[in-house]
mmCIF file of C-alpha atoms and ligand atoms in Angstrom:
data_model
loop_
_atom_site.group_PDB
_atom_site.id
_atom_site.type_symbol
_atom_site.label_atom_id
_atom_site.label_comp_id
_atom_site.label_asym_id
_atom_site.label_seq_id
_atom_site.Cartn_x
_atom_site.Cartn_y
_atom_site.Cartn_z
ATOM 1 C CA UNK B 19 16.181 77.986 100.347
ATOM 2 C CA UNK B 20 20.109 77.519 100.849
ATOM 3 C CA UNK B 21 19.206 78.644 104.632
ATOM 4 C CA UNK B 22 17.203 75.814 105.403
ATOM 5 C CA UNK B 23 19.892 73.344 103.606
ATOM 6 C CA UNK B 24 17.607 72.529 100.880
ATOM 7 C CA UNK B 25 19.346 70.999 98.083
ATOM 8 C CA UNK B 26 19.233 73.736 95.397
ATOM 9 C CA UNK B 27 19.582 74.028 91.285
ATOM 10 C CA UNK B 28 19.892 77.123 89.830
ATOM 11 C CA UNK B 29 19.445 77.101 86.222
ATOM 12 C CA UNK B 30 20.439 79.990 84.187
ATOM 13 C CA UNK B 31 21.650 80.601 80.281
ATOM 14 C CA UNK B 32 24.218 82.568 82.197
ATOM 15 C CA UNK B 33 27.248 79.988 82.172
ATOM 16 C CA UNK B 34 29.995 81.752 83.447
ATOM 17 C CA UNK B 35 28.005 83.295 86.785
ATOM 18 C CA UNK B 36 27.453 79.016 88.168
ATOM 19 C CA UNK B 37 30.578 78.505 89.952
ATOM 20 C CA UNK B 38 30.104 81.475 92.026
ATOM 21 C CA UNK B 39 26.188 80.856 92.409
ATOM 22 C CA UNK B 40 27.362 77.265 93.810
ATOM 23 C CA UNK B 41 29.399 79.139 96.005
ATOM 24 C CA UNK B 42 27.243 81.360 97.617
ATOM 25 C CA UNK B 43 24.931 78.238 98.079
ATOM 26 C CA UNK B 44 27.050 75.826 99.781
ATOM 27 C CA UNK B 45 28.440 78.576 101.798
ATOM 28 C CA UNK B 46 24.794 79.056 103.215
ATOM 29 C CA UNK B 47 24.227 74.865 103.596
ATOM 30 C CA UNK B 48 23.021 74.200 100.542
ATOM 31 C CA UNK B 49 23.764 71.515 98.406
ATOM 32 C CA UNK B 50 24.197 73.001 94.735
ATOM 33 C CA UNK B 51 23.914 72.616 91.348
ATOM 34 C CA UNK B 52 24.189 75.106 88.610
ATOM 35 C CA UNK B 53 22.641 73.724 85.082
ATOM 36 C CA UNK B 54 23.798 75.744 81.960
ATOM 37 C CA UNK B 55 20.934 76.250 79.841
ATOM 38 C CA UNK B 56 18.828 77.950 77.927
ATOM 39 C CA UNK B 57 14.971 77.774 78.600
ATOM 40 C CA UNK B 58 14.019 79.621 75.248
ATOM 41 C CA UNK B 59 14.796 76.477 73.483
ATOM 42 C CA UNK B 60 13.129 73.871 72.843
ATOM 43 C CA UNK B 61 14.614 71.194 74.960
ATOM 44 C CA UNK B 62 16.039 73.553 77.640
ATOM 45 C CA UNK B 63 13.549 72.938 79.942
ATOM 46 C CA UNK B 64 13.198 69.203 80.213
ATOM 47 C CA UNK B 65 17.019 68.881 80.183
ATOM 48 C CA UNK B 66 16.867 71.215 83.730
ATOM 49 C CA UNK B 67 14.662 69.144 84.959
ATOM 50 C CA UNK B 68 16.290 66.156 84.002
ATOM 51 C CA UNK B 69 19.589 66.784 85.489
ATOM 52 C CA UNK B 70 18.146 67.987 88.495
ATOM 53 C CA UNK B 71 16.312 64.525 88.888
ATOM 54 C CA UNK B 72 19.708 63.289 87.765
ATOM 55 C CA UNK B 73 21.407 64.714 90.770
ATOM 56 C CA UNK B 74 19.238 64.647 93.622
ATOM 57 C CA UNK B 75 16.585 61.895 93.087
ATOM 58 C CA UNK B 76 13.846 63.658 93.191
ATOM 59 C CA UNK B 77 12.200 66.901 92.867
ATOM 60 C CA UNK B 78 9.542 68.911 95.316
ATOM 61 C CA UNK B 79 9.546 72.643 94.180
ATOM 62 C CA UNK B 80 10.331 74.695 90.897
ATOM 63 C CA UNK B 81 10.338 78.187 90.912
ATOM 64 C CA UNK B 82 10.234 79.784 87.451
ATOM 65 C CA UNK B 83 12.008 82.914 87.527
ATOM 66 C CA UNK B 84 14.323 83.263 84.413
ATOM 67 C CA UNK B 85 12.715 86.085 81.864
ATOM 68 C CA UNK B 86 14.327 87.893 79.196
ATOM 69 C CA UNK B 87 13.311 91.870 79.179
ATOM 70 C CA UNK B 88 13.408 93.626 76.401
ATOM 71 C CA UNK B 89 12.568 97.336 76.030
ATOM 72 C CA UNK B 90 11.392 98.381 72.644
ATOM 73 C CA UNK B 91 9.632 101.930 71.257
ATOM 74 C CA UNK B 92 5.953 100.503 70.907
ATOM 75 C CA UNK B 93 6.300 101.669 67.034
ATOM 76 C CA UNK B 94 9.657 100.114 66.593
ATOM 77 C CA UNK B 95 9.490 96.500 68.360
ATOM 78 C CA UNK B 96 11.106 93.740 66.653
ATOM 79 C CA UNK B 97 9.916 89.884 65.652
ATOM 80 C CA UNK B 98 12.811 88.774 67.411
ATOM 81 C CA UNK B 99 12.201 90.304 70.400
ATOM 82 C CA UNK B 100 9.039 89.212 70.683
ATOM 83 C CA UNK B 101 9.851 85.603 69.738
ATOM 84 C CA UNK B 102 12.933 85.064 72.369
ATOM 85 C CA UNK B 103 10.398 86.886 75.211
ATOM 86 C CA UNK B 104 7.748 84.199 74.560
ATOM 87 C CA UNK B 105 9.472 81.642 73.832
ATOM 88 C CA UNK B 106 11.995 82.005 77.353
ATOM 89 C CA UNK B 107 8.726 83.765 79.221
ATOM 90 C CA UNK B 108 6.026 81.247 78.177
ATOM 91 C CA UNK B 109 6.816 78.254 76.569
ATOM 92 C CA UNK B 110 9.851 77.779 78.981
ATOM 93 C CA UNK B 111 7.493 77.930 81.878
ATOM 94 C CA UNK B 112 4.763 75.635 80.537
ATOM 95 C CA UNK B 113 7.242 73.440 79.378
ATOM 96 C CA UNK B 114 9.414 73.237 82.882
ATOM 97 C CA UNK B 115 5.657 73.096 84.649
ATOM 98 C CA UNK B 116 4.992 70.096 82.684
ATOM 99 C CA UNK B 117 7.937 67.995 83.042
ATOM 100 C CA UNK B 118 8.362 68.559 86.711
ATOM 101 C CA UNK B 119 4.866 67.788 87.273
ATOM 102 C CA UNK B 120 5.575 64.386 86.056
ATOM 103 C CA UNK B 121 7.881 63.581 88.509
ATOM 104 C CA UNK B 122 5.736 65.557 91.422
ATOM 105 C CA UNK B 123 2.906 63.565 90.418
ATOM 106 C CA UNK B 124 5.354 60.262 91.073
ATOM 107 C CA UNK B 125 6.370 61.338 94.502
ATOM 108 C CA UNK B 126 2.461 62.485 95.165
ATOM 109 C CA UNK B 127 3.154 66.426 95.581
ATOM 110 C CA UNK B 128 4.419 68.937 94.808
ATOM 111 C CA UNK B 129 5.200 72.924 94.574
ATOM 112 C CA UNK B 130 5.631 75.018 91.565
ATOM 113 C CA UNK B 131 5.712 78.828 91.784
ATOM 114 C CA UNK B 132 6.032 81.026 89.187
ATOM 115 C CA UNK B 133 7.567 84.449 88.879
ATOM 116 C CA UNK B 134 5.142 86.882 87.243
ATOM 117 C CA UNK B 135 5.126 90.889 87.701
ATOM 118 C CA UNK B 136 2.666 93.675 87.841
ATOM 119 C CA UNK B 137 3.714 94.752 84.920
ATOM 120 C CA UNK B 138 1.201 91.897 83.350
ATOM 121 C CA UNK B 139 -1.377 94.155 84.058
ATOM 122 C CA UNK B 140 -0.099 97.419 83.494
ATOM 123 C CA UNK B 141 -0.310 99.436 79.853
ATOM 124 C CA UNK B 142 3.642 100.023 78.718
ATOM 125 C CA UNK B 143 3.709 101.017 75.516
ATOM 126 C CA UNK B 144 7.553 100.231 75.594
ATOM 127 C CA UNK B 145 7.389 96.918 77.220
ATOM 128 C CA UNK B 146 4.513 95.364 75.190
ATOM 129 C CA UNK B 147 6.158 91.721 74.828
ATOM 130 C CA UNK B 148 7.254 91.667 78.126
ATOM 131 C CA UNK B 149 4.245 93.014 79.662
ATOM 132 C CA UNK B 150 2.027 90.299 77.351
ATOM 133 C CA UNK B 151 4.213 87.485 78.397
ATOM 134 C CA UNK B 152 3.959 88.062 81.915
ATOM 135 C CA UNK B 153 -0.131 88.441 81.603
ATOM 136 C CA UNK B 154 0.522 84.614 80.024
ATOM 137 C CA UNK B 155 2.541 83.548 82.835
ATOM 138 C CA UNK B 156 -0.781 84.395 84.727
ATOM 139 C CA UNK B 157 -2.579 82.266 82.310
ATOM 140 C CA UNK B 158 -0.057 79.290 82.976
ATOM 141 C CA UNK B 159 -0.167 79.459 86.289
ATOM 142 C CA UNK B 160 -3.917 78.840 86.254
ATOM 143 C CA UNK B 161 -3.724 76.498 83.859
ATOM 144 C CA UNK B 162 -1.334 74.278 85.597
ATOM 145 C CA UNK B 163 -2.776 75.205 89.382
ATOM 146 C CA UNK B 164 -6.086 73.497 88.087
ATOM 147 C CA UNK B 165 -5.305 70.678 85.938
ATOM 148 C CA UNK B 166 -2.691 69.350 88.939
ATOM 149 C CA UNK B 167 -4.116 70.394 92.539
ATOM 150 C CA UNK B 168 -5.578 66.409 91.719
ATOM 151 C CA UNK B 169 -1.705 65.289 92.343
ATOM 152 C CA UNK B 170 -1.092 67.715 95.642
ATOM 153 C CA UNK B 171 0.799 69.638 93.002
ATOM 154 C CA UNK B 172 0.250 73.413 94.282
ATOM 155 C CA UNK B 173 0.806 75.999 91.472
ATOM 156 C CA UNK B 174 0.959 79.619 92.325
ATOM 157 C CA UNK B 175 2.412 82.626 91.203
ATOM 158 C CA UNK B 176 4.792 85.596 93.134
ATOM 159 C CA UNK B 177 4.436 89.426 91.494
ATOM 160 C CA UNK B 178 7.651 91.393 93.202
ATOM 161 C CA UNK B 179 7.358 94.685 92.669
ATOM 162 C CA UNK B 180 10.697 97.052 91.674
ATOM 163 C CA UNK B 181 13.969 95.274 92.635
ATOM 164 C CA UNK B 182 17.120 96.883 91.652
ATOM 165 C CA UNK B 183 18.533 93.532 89.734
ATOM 166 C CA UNK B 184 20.332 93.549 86.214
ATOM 167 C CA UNK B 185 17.134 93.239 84.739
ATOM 168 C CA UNK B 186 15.369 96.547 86.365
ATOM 169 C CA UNK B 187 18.591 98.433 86.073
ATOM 170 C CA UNK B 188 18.921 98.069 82.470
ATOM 171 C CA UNK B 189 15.315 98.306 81.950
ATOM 172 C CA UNK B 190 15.160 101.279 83.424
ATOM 173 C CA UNK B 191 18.041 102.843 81.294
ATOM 174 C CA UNK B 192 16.353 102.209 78.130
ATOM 175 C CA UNK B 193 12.688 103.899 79.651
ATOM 176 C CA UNK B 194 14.817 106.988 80.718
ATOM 177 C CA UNK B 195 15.759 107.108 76.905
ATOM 178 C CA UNK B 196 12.782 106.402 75.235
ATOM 179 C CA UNK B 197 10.643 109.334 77.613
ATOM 180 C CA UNK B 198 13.592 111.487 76.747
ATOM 181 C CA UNK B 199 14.624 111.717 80.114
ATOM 182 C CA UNK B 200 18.609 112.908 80.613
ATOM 183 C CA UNK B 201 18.153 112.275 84.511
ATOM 184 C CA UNK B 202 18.090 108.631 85.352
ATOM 185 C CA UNK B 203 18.331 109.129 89.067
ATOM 186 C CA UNK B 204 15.240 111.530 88.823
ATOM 187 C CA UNK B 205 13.823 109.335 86.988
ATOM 188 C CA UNK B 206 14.282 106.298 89.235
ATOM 189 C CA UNK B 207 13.048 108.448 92.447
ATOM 190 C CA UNK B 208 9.902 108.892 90.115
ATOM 191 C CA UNK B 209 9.212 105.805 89.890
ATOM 192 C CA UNK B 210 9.781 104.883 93.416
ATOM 193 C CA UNK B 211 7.494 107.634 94.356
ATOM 194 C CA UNK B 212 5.038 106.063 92.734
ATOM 195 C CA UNK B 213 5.176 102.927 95.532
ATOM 196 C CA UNK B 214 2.531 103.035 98.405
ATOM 197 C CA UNK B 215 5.356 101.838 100.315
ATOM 198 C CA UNK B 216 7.657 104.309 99.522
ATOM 199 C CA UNK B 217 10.347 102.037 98.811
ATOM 200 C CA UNK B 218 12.066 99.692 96.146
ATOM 201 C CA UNK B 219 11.906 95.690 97.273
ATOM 202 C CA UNK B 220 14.803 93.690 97.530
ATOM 203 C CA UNK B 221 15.876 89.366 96.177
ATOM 204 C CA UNK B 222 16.165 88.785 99.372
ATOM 205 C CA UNK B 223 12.543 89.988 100.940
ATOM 206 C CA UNK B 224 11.182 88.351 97.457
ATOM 207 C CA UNK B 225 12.712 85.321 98.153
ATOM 208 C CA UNK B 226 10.679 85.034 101.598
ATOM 209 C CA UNK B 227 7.350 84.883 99.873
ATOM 210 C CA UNK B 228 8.731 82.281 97.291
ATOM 211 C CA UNK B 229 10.235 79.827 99.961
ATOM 212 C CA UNK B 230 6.298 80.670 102.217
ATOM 213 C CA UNK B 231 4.441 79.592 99.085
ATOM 214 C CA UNK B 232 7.216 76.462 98.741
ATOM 215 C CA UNK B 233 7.173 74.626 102.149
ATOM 216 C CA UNK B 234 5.134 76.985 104.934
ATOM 217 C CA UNK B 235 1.634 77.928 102.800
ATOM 218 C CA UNK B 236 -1.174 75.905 103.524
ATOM 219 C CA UNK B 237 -1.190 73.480 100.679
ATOM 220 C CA UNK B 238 -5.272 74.872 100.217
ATOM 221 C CA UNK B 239 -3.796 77.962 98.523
ATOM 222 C CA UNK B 240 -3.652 77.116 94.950
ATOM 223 C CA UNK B 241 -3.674 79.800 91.828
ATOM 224 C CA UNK B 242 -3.087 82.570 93.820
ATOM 225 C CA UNK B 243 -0.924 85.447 92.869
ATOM 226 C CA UNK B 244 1.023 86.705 95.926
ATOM 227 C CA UNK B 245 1.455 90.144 95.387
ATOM 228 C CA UNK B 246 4.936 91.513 96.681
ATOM 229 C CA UNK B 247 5.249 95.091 95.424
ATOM 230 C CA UNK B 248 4.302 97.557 99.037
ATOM 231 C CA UNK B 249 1.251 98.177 97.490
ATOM 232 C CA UNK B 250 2.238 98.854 93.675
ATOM 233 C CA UNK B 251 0.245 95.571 92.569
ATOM 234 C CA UNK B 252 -3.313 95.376 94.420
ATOM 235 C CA UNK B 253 -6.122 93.007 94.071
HETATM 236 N N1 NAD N 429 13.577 93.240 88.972
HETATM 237 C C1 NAD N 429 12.330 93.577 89.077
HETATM 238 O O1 NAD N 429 12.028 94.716 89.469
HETATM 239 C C2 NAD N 429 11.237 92.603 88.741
HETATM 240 C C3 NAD N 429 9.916 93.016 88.923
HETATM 241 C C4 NAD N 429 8.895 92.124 88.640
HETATM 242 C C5 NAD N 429 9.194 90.843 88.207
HETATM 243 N N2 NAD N 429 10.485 90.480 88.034
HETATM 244 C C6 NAD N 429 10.738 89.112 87.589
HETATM 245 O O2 NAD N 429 11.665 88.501 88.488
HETATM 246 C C7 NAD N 429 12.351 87.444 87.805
HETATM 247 C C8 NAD N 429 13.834 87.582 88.031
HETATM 248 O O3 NAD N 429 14.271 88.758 87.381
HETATM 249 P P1 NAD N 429 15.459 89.660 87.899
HETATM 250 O O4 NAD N 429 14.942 91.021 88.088
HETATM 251 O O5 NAD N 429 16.163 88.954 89.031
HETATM 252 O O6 NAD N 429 16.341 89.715 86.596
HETATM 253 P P2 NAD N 429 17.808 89.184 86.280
HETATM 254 O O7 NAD N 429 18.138 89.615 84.897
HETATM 255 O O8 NAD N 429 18.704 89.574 87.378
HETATM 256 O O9 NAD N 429 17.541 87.620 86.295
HETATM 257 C C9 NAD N 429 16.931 86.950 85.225
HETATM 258 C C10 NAD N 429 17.773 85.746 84.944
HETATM 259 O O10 NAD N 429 17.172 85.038 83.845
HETATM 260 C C11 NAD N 429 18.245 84.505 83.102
HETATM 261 N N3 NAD N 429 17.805 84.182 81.741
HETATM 262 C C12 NAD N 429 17.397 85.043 80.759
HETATM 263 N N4 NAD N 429 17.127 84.371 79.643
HETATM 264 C C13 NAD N 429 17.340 83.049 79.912
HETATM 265 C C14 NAD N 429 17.233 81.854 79.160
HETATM 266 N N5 NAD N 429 16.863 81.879 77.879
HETATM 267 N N6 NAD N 429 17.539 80.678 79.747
HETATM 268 C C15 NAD N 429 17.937 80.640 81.043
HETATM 269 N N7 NAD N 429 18.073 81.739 81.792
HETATM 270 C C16 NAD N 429 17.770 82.926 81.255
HETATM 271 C C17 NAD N 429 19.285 85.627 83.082
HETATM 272 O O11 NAD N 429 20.568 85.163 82.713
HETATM 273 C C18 NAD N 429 19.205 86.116 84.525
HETATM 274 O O12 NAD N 429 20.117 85.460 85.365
HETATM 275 C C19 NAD N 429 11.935 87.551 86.347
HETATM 276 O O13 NAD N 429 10.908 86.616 86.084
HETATM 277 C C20 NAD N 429 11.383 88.971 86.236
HETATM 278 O O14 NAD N 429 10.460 89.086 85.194
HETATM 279 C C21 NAD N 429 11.515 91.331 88.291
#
């Protein structure tokens, strides 16, 4: 998005990364803003999309990426865990879906994609809230994608497959050591072999589908789940 000098918010409960974020924008031709917050509250997501309306005027895409992760023994998971996952996975995305609708609605369009996985259709035992949340992120997304196609508000929904981020790498960590596996790396090349495509995705080749489904899809495709994973995910 910074490549084609959109103006660009990143919002993120992780304060102390913005300054560099907005860095990296600009220095593509972006104009930035980076909104401290936290989207498992309450509030958190109307006060994103208020200060991005606040900034810029005006608002034509959300992406809804943010997800908390956490890896739990099936027998030992924890309320809390299961509370911050929802509340961050789901209710932040409804809630941010809402409230920008609103103001797509005003400007008559609009695009809001959200970030779902294939793990919301996969059995793991040890990743039951995150897996559930995700399989309601594909609930929300239909939700939303038919109540506001009315508005020329398209609503659909990205599934990347396994990209080495924070969130995989420490994800994967905790599998190794719940399947009593000593060998990560083994364990990693497992897991890649399991990819038709032989290979891991990346942000950046993710990214690609995100900005297609934000300004190049036809604006006919609405509720769709663009599969991103070299053949991991298949309809
Ligand atoms: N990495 C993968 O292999 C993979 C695969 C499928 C789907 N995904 C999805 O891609 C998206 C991006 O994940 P990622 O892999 O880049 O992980 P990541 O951990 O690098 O990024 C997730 C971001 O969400 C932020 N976040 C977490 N809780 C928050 C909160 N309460 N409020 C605001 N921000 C919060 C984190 O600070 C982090 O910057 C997620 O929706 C994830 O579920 C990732």
């Amino acid at each position: 998005m910074a490549e084609r000098k959109w103006h660009v918010i990143i919002a993120d409960i992780n304060a102390a990364q913005g300054p560099e974020i907005v860095r990296q924008l600009e220095e593509k031709g972006a104009e930035a803003l980076f909104v401290p917050i936290d989207l498992g509250s309450p509030d958190g997501p109307k006060e994103m999309i208020r200060r991005s309306i606040e900034r810029f005027g005006r608002l034509d895409v959300l992406v809804n990426c943010a997800a908390h992760a956490p890896v739990e023994a099936f027998m030992e998971m924890t309320a809390e865990a299961w509370e911050r996952t929802l509340h961050v996975n789901i209710r932040g995305v409804a809630l941010a879906t809402a409230v920008a609708a609103e103001q797509m609605k005003k400007q008559k369009g609009g695009r809001i994609i959200n970030i779902t996985s294939p793990a919301s259709r996969m059995a793991l035992p040890n990743y039951a809230a995150y897996a559930a949340s995700k399989a309601a992120v594909d609930s929300v997304t239909r939700a939303a994608a038919v109540e506001l196609a009315r508005f020329n508000i398209q609503v659909n929904s990205v599934a990347p497959g396994m990209m080495d981020t924070p969130l995989q790498l420490r994800t994967e960590e905790v599998f190794a050591r719940l399947e009593e596996c000593s060998d990560l790396e083994s364990f990693r090349a497992q897991r890649t072999a399991r990819i038709p495509a032989g290979r891991r995705t990346d942000c950046s080749e993710v990214a690609q589908a995100v900005v297609w489904l934000a300004a190049d899809a036809p604006s006919y495709i609405v509720a769709e789940r663009l599969n991103i994973s070299g053949g991991l995910d298949r309809d």
